[in-house]
mmCIF file of C-alpha atoms and ligand atoms in Angstrom:
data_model
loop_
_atom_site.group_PDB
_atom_site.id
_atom_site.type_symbol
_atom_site.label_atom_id
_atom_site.label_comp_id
_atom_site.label_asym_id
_atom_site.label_seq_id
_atom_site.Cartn_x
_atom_site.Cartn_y
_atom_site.Cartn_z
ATOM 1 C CA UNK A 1 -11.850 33.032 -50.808
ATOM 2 C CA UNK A 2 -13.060 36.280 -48.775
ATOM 3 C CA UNK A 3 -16.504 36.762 -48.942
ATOM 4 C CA UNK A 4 -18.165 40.107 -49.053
ATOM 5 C CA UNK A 5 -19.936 41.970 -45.956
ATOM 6 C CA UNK A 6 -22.749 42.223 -46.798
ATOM 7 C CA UNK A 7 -23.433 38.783 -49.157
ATOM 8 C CA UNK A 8 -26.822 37.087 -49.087
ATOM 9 C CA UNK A 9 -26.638 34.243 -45.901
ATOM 10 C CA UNK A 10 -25.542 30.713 -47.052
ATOM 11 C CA UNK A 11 -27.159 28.623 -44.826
ATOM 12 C CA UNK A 12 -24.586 25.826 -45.708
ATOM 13 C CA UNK A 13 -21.579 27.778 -44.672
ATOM 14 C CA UNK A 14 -19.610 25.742 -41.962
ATOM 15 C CA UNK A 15 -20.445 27.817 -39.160
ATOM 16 C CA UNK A 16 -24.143 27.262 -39.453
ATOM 17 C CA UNK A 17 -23.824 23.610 -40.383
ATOM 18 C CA UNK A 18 -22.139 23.759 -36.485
ATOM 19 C CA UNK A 19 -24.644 25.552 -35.025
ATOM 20 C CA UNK A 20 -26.929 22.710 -36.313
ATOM 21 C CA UNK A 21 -25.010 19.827 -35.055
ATOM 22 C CA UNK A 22 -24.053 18.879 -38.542
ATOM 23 C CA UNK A 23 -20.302 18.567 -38.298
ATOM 24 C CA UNK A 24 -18.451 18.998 -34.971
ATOM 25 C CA UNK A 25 -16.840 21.536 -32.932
ATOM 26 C CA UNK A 26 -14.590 21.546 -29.560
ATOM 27 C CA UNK A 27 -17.109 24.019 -27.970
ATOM 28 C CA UNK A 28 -15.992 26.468 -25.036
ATOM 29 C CA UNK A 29 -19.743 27.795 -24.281
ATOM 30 C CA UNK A 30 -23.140 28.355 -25.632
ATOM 31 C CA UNK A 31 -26.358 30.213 -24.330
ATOM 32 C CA UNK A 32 -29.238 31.508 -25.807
ATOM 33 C CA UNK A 33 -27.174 33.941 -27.991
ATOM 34 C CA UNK A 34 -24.217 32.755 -28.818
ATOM 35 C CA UNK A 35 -21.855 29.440 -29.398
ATOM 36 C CA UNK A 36 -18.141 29.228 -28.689
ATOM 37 C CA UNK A 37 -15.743 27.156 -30.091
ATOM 38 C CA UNK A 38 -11.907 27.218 -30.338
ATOM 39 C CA UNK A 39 -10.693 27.573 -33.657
ATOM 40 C CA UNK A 40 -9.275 24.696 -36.134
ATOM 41 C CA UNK A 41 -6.374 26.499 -37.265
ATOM 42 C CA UNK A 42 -4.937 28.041 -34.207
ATOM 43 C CA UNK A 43 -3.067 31.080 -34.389
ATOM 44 C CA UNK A 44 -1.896 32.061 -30.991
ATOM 45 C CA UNK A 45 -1.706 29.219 -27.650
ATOM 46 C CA UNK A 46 -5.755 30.857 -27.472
ATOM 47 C CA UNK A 47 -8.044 31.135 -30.201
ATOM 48 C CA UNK A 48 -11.783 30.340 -29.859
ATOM 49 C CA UNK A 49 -14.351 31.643 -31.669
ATOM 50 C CA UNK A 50 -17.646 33.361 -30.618
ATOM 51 C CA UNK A 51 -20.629 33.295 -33.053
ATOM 52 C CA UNK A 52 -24.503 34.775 -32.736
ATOM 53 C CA UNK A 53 -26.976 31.940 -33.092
ATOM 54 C CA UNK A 54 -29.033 33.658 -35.670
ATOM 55 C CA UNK A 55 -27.796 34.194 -39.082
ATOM 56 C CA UNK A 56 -25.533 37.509 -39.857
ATOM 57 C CA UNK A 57 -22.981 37.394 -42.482
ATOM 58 C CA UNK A 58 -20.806 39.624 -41.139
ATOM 59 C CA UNK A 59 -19.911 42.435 -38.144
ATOM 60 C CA UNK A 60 -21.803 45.150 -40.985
ATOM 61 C CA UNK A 61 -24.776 43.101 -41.121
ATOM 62 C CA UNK A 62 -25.076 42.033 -37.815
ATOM 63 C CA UNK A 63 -24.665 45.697 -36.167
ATOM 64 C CA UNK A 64 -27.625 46.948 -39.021
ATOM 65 C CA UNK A 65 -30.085 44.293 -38.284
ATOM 66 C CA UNK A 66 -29.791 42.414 -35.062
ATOM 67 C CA UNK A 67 -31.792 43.303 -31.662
ATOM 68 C CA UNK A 68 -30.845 45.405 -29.178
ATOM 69 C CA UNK A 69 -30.926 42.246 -26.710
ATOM 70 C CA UNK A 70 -29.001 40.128 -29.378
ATOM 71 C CA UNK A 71 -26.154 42.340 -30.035
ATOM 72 C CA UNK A 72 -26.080 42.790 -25.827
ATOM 73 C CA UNK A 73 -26.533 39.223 -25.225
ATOM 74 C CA UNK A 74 -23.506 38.580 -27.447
ATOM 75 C CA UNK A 75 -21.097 41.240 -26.343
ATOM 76 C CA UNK A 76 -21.536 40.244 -23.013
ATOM 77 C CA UNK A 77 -20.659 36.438 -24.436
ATOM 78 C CA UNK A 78 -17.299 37.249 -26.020
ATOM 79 C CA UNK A 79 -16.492 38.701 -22.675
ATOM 80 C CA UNK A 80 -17.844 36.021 -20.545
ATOM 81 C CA UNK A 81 -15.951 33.512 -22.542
ATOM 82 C CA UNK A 82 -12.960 35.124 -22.278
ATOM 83 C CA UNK A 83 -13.479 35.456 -19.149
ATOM 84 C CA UNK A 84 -13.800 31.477 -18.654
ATOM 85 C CA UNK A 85 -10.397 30.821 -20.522
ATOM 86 C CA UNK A 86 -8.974 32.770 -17.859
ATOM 87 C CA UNK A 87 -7.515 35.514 -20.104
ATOM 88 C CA UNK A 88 -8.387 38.727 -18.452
ATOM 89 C CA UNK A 89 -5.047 38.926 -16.920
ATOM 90 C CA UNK A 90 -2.632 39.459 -19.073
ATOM 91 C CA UNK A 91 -4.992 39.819 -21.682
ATOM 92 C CA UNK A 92 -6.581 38.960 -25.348
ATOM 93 C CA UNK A 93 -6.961 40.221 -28.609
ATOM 94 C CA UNK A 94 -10.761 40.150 -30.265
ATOM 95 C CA UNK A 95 -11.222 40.522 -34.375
ATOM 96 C CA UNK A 96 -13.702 40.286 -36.563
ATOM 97 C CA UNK A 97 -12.601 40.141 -40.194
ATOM 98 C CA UNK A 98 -15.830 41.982 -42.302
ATOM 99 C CA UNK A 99 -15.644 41.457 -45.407
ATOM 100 C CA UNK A 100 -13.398 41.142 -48.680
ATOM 101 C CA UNK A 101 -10.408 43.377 -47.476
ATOM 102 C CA UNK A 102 -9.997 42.035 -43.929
ATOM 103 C CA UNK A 103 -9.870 38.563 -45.421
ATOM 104 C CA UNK A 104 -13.012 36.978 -43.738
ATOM 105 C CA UNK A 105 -13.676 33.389 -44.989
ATOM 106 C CA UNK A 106 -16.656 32.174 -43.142
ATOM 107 C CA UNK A 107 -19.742 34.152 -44.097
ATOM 108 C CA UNK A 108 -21.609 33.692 -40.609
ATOM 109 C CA UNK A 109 -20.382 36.462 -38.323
ATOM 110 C CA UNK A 110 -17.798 35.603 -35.943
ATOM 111 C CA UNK A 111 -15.615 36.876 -33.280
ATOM 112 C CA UNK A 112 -11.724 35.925 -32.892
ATOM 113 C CA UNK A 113 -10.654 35.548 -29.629
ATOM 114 C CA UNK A 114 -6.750 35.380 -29.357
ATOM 115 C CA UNK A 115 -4.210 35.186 -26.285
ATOM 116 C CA UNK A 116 -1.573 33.413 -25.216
ATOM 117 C CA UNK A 117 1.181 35.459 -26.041
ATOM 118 C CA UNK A 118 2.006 39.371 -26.124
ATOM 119 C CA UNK A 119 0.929 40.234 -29.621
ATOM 120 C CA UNK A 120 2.586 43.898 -28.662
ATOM 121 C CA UNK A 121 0.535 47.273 -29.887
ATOM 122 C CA UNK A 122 0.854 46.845 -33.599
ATOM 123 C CA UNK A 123 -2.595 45.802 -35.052
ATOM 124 C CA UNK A 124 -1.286 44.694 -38.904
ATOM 125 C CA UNK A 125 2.232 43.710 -39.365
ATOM 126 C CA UNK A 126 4.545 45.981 -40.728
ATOM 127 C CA UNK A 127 4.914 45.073 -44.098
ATOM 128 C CA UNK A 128 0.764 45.249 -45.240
ATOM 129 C CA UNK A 129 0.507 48.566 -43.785
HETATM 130 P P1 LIG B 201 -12.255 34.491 -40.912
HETATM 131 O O1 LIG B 201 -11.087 34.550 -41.826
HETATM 132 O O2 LIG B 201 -12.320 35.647 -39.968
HETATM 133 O O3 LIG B 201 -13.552 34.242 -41.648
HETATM 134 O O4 LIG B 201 -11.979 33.250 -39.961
HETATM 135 C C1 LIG B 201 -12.569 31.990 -40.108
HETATM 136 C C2 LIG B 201 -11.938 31.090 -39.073
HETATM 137 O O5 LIG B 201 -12.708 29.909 -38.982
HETATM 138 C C3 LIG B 201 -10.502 30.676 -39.386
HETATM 139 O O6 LIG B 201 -9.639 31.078 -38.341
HETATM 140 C C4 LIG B 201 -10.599 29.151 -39.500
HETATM 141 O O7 LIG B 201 -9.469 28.480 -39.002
HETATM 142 C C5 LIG B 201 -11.849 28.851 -38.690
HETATM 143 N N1 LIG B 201 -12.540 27.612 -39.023
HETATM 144 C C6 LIG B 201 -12.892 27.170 -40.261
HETATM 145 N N2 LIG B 201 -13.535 25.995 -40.174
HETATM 146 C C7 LIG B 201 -13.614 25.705 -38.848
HETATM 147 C C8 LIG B 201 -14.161 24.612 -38.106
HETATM 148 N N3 LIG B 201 -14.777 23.581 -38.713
HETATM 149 N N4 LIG B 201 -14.042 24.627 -36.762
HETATM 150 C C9 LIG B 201 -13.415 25.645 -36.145
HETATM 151 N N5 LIG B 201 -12.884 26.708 -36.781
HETATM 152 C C10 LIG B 201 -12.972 26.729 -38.123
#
Protein backbone atom coordinates (compact mmCIF):
# COMPACT_ATOMS: atom_id res chain seq x y z
CA UNK A 1 0.00 0.00 0.00
CA UNK A 2 1.44 3.67 -0.78
CA UNK A 3 2.08 5.50 2.10
CA UNK A 4 1.62 9.20 2.40
CA UNK A 5 4.54 11.97 2.24
CA UNK A 6 4.43 13.26 4.89
CA UNK A 7 3.24 10.16 7.50
CA UNK A 8 4.60 10.03 11.03
CA UNK A 9 8.21 7.75 10.80
CA UNK A 10 7.69 3.98 11.49
CA UNK A 11 10.70 3.01 12.89
CA UNK A 12 9.86 -0.68 11.93
CA UNK A 13 9.57 -0.04 8.27
CA UNK A 14 12.06 -2.38 6.36
CA UNK A 15 14.41 0.16 5.40
CA UNK A 16 15.24 1.15 8.92
CA UNK A 17 15.17 -2.39 10.25
CA UNK A 18 18.32 -2.50 7.41
CA UNK A 19 19.92 0.32 8.47
CA UNK A 20 20.01 -1.45 11.90
CA UNK A 21 21.36 -4.71 10.83
CA UNK A 22 18.08 -6.36 11.51
CA UNK A 23 17.39 -8.16 8.27
CA UNK A 24 19.90 -8.15 5.37
CA UNK A 25 20.77 -6.28 2.38
CA UNK A 26 23.32 -6.82 -0.73
CA UNK A 27 24.88 -3.36 0.06
CA UNK A 28 26.74 -1.27 -2.78
CA UNK A 29 28.12 1.56 -0.23
CA UNK A 30 27.63 3.31 2.99
CA UNK A 31 29.25 6.47 4.69
CA UNK A 32 28.33 8.66 7.24
CA UNK A 33 25.16 9.75 5.32
CA UNK A 34 23.88 7.37 3.44
CA UNK A 35 23.51 3.33 2.76
CA UNK A 36 23.24 1.69 -0.65
CA UNK A 37 21.79 -1.33 -1.53
CA UNK A 38 20.53 -2.88 -4.81
CA UNK A 39 17.02 -3.44 -4.87
CA UNK A 40 15.02 -6.91 -4.25
CA UNK A 41 12.76 -6.61 -7.04
CA UNK A 42 14.87 -5.45 -9.87
CA UNK A 43 13.48 -3.50 -12.52
CA UNK A 44 16.10 -2.71 -15.03
CA UNK A 45 19.86 -4.97 -15.32
CA UNK A 46 20.70 -1.80 -12.43
CA UNK A 47 18.69 -0.92 -9.61
CA UNK A 48 20.19 -0.06 -6.19
CA UNK A 49 18.87 1.97 -3.80
CA UNK A 50 20.32 5.00 -1.89
CA UNK A 51 18.85 5.89 1.56
CA UNK A 52 19.82 8.86 4.30
CA UNK A 53 20.82 7.28 7.58
CA UNK A 54 18.54 9.38 9.64
CA UNK A 55 14.90 8.97 9.52
CA UNK A 56 12.78 10.94 6.64
CA UNK A 57 9.68 9.48 5.34
CA UNK A 58 9.83 10.76 2.20
CA UNK A 59 11.71 13.27 -0.59
CA UNK A 60 8.91 16.18 1.06
CA UNK A 61 10.06 15.54 4.42
CA UNK A 62 13.49 15.08 3.95
CA UNK A 63 14.04 18.41 1.73
CA UNK A 64 11.86 20.43 4.83
CA UNK A 65 13.84 19.13 7.67
CA UNK A 66 17.22 17.68 6.99
CA UNK A 67 20.71 19.70 7.27
CA UNK A 68 22.28 21.49 4.86
CA UNK A 69 25.36 18.95 5.22
CA UNK A 70 22.86 15.94 5.19
CA UNK A 71 20.97 16.69 2.15
CA UNK A 72 24.77 17.55 0.50
CA UNK A 73 26.31 14.58 1.96
CA UNK A 74 23.58 12.50 0.30
CA UNK A 75 23.34 14.04 -3.12
CA UNK A 76 26.80 13.70 -3.51
CA UNK A 77 26.15 9.73 -2.45
CA UNK A 78 23.59 8.90 -5.13
CA UNK A 79 26.15 10.26 -7.48
CA UNK A 80 29.14 8.64 -6.07
CA UNK A 81 27.37 5.37 -6.15
CA UNK A 82 26.44 5.62 -9.42
CA UNK A 83 29.42 6.49 -10.15
CA UNK A 84 30.92 3.09 -8.62
CA UNK A 85 28.43 0.88 -10.72
CA UNK A 86 30.08 2.36 -13.56
CA UNK A 87 26.94 3.98 -15.04
CA UNK A 88 27.94 7.43 -15.98
CA UNK A 89 28.44 6.41 -19.48
CA UNK A 90 25.66 5.65 -21.05
CA UNK A 91 23.76 6.65 -18.23
CA UNK A 92 20.97 6.11 -15.30
CA UNK A 93 17.72 7.03 -14.32
CA UNK A 94 17.20 8.34 -10.42
CA UNK A 95 13.39 8.40 -8.76
CA UNK A 96 12.06 8.95 -5.77
CA UNK A 97 8.41 7.95 -5.45
CA UNK A 98 6.86 10.71 -2.58
CA UNK A 99 4.03 9.80 -1.50
CA UNK A 100 0.46 8.21 -2.24
CA UNK A 101 0.25 9.14 -6.05
CA UNK A 102 3.78 8.16 -7.13
CA UNK A 103 3.18 4.80 -5.51
CA UNK A 104 5.97 4.86 -2.78
CA UNK A 105 5.83 1.74 -0.50
CA UNK A 106 8.64 2.08 1.90
CA UNK A 107 8.09 5.03 4.21
CA UNK A 108 11.96 5.79 4.82
CA UNK A 109 13.10 8.05 2.00
CA UNK A 110 14.85 6.48 -0.75
CA UNK A 111 16.45 7.04 -4.01
CA UNK A 112 16.01 4.62 -7.19
CA UNK A 113 18.86 4.21 -9.10
CA UNK A 114 18.12 2.48 -12.53
CA UNK A 115 20.37 1.61 -15.72
CA UNK A 116 21.09 -0.95 -17.75
CA UNK A 117 19.10 -0.33 -20.60
CA UNK A 118 17.87 2.85 -22.67
CA UNK A 119 14.68 3.68 -20.86
CA UNK A 120 14.26 6.41 -23.93
CA UNK A 121 12.85 10.17 -22.92
CA UNK A 122 9.40 9.23 -21.79
CA UNK A 123 9.21 9.54 -17.92
CA UNK A 124 5.53 7.55 -17.37
CA UNK A 125 4.40 5.16 -19.93
CA UNK A 126 1.97 6.11 -22.29
CA UNK A 127 -1.06 4.75 -21.15
CA UNK A 128 -1.07 6.48 -17.21
CA UNK A 129 -0.43 9.76 -18.65
P1 LIG B 1 9.00 2.62 -3.51
O1 LIG B 1 7.82 2.09 -4.24
O2 LIG B 1 9.62 3.80 -4.18
O3 LIG B 1 8.72 2.85 -2.04
O4 LIG B 1 10.11 1.49 -3.63
C1 LIG B 1 10.43 0.58 -2.62
C2 LIG B 1 11.45 -0.37 -3.20
O5 LIG B 1 12.02 -1.11 -2.14
C3 LIG B 1 10.88 -1.38 -4.20
O6 LIG B 1 11.53 -1.25 -5.45
C4 LIG B 1 11.16 -2.73 -3.54
O7 LIG B 1 11.49 -3.74 -4.45
C5 LIG B 1 12.32 -2.39 -2.62
N1 LIG B 1 12.49 -3.26 -1.46
C6 LIG B 1 11.53 -3.66 -0.58
N2 LIG B 1 12.06 -4.45 0.37
C7 LIG B 1 13.39 -4.52 0.09
C8 LIG B 1 14.49 -5.20 0.70
N3 LIG B 1 14.34 -5.95 1.81
N4 LIG B 1 15.71 -5.08 0.14
C9 LIG B 1 15.88 -4.35 -0.98
N5 LIG B 1 14.89 -3.68 -1.60
C10 LIG B 1 13.65 -3.78 -1.08
Amino acid sequence: MPVPALAPYDDQNIFARILRGEIPCRRIAEDEWSLAFHDINPQAPVHALVIPRHPYVSLADFSARASQAEISGFFRAVGAVARQLGLEEPGYRVIANTGLDAGQEVPHFHVHILAGRAFGHRLVPASAE
